[in-house]
CSV table of C-alpha atoms in Angstrom, one decimal:
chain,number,residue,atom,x,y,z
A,1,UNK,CA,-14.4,22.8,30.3
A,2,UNK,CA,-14.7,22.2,33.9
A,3,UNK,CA,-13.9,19.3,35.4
A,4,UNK,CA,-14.7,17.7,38.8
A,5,UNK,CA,-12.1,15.7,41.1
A,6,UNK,CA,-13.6,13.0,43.4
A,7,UNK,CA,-10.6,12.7,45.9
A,8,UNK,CA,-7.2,14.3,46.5
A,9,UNK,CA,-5.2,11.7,47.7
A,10,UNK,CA,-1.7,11.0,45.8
A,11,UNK,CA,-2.9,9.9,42.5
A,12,UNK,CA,-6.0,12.7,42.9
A,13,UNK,CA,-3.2,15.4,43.7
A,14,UNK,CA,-1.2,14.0,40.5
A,15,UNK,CA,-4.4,14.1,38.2
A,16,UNK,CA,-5.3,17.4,40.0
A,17,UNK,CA,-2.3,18.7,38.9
A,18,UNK,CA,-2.4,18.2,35.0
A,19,UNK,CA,-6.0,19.0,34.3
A,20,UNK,CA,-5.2,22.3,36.0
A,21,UNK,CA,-2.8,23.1,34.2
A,22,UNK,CA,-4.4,21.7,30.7
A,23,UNK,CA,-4.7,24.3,28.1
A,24,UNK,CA,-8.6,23.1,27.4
A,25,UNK,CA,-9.5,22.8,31.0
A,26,UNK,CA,-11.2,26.3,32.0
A,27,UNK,CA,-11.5,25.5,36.1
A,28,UNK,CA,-11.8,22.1,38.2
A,29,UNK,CA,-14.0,21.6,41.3
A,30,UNK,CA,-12.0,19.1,44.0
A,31,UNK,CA,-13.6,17.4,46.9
A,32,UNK,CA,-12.6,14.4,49.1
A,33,UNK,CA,-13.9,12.7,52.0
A,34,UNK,CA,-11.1,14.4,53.5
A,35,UNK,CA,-12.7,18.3,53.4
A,36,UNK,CA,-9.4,19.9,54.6
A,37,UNK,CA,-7.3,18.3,52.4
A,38,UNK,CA,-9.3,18.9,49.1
A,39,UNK,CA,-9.0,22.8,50.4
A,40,UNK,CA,-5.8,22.4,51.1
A,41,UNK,CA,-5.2,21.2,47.2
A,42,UNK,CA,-7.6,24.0,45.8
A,43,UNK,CA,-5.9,26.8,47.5
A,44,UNK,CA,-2.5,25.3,46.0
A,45,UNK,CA,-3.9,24.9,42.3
A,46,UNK,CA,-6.3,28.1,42.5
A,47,UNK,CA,-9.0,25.9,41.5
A,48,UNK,CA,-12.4,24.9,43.9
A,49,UNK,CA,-13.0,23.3,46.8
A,50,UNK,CA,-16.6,21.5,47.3
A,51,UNK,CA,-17.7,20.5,50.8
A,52,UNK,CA,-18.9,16.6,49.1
A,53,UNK,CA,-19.7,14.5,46.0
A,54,UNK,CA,-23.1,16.3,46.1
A,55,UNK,CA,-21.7,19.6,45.1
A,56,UNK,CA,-19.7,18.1,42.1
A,57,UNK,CA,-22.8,17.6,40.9
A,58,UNK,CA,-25.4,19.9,41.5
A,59,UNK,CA,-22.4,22.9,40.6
A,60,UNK,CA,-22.3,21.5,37.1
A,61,UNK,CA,-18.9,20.2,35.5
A,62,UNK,CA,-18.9,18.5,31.8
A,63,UNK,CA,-17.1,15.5,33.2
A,64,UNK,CA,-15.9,14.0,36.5
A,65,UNK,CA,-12.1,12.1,37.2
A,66,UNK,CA,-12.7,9.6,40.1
A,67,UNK,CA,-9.6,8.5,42.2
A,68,UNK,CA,-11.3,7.8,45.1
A,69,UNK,CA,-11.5,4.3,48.0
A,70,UNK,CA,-12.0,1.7,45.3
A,71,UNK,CA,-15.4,0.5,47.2
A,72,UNK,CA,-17.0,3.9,45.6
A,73,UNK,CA,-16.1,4.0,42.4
A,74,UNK,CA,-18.7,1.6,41.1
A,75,UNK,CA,-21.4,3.8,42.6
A,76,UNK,CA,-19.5,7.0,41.4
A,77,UNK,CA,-19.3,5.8,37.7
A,78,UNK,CA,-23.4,5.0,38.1
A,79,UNK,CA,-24.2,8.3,39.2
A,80,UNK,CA,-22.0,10.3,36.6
A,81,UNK,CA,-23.4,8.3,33.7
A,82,UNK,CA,-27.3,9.0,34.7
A,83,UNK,CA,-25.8,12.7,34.6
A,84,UNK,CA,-24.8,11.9,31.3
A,85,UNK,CA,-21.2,12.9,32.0
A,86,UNK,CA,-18.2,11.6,31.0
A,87,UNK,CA,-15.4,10.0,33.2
A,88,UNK,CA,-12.3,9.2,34.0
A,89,UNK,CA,-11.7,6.4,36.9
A,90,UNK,CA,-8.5,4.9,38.1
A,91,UNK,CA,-8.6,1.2,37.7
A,92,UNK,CA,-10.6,-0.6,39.3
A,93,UNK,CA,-14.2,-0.2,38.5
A,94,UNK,CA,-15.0,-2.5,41.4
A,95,UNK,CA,-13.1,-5.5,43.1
A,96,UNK,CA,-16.1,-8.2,42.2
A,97,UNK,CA,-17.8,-8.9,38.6
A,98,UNK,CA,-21.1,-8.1,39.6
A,99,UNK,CA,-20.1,-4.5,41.0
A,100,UNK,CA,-18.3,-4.3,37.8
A,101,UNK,CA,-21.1,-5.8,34.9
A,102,UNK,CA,-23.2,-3.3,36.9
A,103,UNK,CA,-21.4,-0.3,36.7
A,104,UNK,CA,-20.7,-0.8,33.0
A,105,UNK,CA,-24.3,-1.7,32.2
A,106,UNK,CA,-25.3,1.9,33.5
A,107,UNK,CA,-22.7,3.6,31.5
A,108,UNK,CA,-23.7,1.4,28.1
A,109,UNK,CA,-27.2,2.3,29.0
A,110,UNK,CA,-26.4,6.2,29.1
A,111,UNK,CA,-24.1,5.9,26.4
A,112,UNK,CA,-21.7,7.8,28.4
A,113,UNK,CA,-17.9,7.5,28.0
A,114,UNK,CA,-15.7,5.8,30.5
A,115,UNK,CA,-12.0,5.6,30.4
A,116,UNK,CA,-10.0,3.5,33.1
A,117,UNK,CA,-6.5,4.7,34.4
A,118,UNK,CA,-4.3,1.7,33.1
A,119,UNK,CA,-1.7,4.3,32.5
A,120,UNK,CA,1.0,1.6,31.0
A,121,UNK,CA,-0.9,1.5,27.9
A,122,UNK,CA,0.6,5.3,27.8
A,123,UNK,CA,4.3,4.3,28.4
A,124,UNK,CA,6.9,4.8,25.5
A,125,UNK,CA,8.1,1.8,26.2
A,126,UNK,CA,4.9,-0.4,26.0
A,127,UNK,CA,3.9,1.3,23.0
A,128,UNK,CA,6.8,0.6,21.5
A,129,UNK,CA,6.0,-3.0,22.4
A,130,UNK,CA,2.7,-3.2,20.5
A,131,UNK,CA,4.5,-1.8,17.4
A,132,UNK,CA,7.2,-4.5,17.8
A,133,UNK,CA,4.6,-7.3,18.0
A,134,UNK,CA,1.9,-5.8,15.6
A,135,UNK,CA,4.4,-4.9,12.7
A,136,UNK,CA,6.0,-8.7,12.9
A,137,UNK,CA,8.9,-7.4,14.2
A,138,UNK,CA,8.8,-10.4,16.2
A,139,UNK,CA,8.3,-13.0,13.9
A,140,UNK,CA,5.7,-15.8,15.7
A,141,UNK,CA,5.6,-14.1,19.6
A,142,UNK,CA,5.7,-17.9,21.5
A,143,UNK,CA,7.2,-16.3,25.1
A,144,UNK,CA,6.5,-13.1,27.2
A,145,UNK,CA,7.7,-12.7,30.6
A,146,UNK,CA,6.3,-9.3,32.6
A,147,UNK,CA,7.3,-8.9,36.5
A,148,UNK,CA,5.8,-5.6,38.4
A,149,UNK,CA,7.6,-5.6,41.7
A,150,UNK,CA,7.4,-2.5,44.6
A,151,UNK,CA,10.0,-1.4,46.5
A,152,UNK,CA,7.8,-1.8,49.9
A,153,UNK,CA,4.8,-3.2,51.0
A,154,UNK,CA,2.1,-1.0,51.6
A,155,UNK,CA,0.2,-0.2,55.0
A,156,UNK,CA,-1.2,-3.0,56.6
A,157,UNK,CA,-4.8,-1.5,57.2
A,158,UNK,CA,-4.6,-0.9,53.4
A,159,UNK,CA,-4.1,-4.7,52.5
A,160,UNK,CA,-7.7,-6.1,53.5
A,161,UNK,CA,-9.3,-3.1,51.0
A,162,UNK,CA,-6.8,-3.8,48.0
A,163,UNK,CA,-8.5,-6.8,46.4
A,164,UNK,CA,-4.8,-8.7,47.0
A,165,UNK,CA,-2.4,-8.9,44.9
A,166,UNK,CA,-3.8,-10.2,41.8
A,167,UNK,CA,-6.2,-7.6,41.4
A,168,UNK,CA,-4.6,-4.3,43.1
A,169,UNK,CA,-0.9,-5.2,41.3
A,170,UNK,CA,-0.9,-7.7,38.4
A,171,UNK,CA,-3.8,-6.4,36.7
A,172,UNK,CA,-2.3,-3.9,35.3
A,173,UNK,CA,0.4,-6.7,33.4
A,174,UNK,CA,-3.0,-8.6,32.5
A,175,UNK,CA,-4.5,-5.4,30.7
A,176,UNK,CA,-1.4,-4.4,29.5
A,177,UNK,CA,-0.7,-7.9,28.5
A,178,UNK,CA,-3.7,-8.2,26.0
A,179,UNK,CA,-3.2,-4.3,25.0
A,180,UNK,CA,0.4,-5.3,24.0
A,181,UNK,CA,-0.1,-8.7,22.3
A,182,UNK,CA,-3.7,-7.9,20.7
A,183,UNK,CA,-5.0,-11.6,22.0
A,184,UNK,CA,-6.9,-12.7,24.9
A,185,UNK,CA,-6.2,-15.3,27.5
A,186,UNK,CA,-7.8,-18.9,27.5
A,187,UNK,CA,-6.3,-20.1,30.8
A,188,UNK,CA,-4.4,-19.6,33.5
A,189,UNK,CA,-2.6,-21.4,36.6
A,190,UNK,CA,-1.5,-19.6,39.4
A,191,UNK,CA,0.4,-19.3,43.1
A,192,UNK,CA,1.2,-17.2,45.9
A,193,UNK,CA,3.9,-17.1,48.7
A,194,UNK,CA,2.8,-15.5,52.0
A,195,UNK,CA,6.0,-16.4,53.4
A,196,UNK,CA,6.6,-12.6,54.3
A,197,UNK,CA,6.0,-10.1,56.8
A,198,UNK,CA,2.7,-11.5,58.5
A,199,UNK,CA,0.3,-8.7,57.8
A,200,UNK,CA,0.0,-10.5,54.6
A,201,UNK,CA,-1.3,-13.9,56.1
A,202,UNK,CA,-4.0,-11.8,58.3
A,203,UNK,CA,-5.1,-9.8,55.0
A,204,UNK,CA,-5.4,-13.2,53.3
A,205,UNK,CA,-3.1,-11.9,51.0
A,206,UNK,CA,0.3,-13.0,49.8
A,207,UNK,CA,2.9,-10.7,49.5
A,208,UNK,CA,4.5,-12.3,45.9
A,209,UNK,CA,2.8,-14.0,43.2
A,210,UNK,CA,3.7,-16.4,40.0
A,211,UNK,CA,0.9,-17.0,37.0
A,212,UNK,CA,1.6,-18.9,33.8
A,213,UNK,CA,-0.9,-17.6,31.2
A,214,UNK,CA,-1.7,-19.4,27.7
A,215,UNK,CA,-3.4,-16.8,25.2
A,216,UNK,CA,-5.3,-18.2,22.8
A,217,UNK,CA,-3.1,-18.4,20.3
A,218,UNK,CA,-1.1,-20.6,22.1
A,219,UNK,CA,1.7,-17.9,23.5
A,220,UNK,CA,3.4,-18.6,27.3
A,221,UNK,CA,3.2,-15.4,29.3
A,222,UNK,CA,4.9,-15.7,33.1
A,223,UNK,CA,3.8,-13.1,35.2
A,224,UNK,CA,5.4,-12.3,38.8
A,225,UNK,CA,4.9,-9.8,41.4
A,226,UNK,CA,6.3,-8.9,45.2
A,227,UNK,CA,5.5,-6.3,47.4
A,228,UNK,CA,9.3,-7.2,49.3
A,229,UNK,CA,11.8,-5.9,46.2
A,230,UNK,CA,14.2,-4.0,48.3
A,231,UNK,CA,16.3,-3.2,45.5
A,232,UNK,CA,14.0,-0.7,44.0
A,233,UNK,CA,10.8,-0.5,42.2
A,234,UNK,CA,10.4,-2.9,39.1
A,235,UNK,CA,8.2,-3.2,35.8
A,236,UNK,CA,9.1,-5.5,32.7
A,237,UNK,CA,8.0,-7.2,29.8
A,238,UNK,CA,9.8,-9.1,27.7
A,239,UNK,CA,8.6,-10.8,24.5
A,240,UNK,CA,10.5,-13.1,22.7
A,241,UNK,CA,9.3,-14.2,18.6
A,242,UNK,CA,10.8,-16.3,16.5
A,243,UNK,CA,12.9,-13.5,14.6
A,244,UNK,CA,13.6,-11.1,17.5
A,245,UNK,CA,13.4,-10.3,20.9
A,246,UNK,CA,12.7,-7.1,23.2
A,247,UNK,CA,12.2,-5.5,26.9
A,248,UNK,CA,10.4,-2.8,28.2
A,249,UNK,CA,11.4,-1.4,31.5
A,250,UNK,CA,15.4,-1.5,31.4
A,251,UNK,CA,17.3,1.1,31.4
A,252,UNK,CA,19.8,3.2,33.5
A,253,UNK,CA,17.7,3.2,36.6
A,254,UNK,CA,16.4,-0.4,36.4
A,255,UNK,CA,17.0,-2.0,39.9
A,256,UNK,CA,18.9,-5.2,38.6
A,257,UNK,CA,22.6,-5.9,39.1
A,258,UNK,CA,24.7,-8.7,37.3
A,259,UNK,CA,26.5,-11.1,38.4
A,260,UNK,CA,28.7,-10.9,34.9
A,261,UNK,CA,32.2,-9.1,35.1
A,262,UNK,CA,31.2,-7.3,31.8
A,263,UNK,CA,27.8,-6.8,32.6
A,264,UNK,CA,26.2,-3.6,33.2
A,265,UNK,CA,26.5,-1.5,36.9
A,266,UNK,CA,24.3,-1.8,39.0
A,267,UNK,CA,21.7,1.4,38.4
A,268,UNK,CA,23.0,4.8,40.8
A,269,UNK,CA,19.1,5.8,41.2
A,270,UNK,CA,16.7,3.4,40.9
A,271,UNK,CA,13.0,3.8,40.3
A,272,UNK,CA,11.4,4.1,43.8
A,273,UNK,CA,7.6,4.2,42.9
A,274,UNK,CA,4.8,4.1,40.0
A,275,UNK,CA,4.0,7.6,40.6
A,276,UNK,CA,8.2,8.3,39.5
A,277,UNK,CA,8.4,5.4,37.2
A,278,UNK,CA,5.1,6.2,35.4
A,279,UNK,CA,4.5,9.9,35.4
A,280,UNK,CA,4.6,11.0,31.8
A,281,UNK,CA,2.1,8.1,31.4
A,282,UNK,CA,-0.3,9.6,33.9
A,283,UNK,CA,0.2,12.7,32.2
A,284,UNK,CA,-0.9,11.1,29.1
A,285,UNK,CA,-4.0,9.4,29.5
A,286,UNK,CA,-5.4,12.9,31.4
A,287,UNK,CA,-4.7,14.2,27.8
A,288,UNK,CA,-6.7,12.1,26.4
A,289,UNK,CA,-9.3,11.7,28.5
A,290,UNK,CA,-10.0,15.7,28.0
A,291,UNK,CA,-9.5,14.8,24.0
A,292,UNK,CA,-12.2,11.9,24.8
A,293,UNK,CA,-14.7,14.8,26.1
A,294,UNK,CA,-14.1,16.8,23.4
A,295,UNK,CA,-15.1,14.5,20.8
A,296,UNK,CA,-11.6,14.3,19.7
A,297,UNK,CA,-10.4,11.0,19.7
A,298,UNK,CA,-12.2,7.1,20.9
A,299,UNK,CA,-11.8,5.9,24.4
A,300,UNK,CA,-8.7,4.7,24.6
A,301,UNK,CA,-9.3,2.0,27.6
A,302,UNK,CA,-13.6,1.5,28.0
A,303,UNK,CA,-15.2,-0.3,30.8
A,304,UNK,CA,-14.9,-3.6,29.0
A,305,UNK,CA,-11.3,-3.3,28.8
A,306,UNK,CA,-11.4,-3.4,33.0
A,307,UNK,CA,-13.6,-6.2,33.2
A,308,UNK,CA,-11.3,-8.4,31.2
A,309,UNK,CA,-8.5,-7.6,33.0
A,310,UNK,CA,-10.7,-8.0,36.3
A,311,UNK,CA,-11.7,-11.5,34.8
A,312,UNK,CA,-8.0,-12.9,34.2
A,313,UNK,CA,-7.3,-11.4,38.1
A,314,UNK,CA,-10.2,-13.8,39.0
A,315,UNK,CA,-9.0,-16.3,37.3
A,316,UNK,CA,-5.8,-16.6,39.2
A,317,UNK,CA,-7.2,-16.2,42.8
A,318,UNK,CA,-9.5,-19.1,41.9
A,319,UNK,CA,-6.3,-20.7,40.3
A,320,UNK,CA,-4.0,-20.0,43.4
A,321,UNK,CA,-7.0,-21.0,45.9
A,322,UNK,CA,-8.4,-23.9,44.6
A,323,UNK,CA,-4.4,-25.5,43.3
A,324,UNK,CA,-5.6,-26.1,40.1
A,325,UNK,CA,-5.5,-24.8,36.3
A,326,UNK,CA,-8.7,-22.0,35.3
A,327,UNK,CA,-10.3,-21.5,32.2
A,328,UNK,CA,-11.3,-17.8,31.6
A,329,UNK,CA,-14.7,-19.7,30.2
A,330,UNK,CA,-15.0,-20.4,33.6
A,331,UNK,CA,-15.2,-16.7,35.0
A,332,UNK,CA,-18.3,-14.4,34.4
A,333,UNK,CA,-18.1,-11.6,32.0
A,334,UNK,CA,-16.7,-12.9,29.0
A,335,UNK,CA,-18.4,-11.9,25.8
């Protein structure tokens, strides 16, 4: 099959890089707003380079990956389903509902496929997680805790184009927080800190973030984030039932020192990034989205999936603005 790329920035080079080397992928055809650097890529890979979106098109592929500016993919995903091609876009599909319901009207209309890039839903360690709670493992789950914390903050002219916090970090612990559990969330009540460096205040972002969650079968989930974890880069879940308990995310490289004099040392190499910390996982979902256009196996994460995660992000802006507790009844979207 051939397979266009819409963008070669680091998580385009990343994707770039396992569908060329994918057994079922015949050829790919790269382009980016960047010309030179989607050349630059092509020549590396032997694959194409095409001058502009346009080409991807009109050249003919059988399906298109989009890791492009988030403000395009909404369009993107329009265009590819009224060419009745499938994709594959990292998350999200917009950073408001109505770009989103949009966007995955056209793809319902077309009956097109479109998987998101939530890539924990593709981590060992997660999976293992659903298995815990799905096989009673757990007993009753009644607790989960789940952090995502980065090393460093990102650029500042990034910041105003991210969505914030909610939506550009913590969604992926919301998706991966219904994924995991199987339930949905009924409410939420949330804060932020912009306490930090001040390109956070004049994004009207904050740089760390608390939400308590109820799901709606009365479990507590506490989710945190930071872009200011110096220590090294951080993602966790743990969910505690009433027979057991378990973690995902520690091990030797986890970047957490205790206090204890037996406890564990502090790790020697700690996870920098989510390209290090998550790259099997990448690799992984590529798989199966090229499994998804072969007819070989169902979507693994749809457009829907997105908006509900999108919906709890909403949730907890509204939450953290307005100092005040938010029913997901509240937010547009639900079914």
């Amino acid at each position: 099959m051939r397979i266009g790329v819409i963008g070669t920035g680091r998580i385009g080079t990343i994707h770039a890089n396992t569908l060329s080397r994918h057994r079922d992928v015949g050829s790919l055809i790269l382009t980016d707003a960047d010309p030179g650097r989607a050349q630059e890529l092509a020549h590396r890979l032997g694959e194409t380079a095409a001058p502009g979106v346009e080409e991807i098109f009109r050249w003919g592929v059988d399906a298109v990956v989009i890791t492009t500016a988030t403000s395009a993919h909404a369009e993107l995903i329009g265009r590819a389903a009224r060419s009745g091609l499938p994709v594959f876009c990292e998350k999200p599909i917009a950073l408001d509902l109505p770009g989103t319901l949009t966007a995955i009207a056209e793809v319902e209309a077309a009956g097109t496929a479109l998987q998101m890039g939530f890539q924990r839903r593709f981590d060992a360690g997660y999976t293992g997680a659903r298995e815990a709670v799905r096989s009673g493992r757990l007993g009753r789950l009644h607790t989960v805790r789940a952090l995502t914390s980065d090393q460093a903050p990102p650029d500042a002219a990034w910041l105003p184009l991210s969505g914030g916090l909610y939506r550009d970090t913590l969604i992926h612990d919301f998706d991966v927080l219904r994924w995991v559990t199987g339930r949905e969330v009924a409410d939420v009540y949330a804060a932020g800190s912009d306490a930090g460096p001040r390109m956070f205040r004049e994004a009207g972002d904050v740089d760390t973030a608390a939400a308590l969650l109820t799901l709606d079968d009365g479990t507590l989930a506490t989710l945190t984030a930071t872009r200011m974890n110096g220590a090294g880069y951080d993602v966790r879940m743990e969910l505690a039932g009433e027979r057991d308990q378990i973690v995902v995310g520690l091990d030797d490289r986890t970047p957490i020192a205790s206090t204890e004099p037996t406890g564990p040392p502090a790790a020697d190499k700690p996870w920098t990034g989510f390209l290090e910390r998550f790259g099997p996982a990448y690799e992984a979902e590529l798989n199966a989205f090229v499994e998804v256009v072969r007819g070989e196996r169902a979507n693994p994460c749809d457009g829907r999936e997105a908006l509900q995660a999108l919906r709890i992000a909403e949730a907890c802006e509204l939450s953290r603005r307005e100092r005040r507790p938010v029913h997901l009844a509240e937010i547009a979207g639900g079914a």
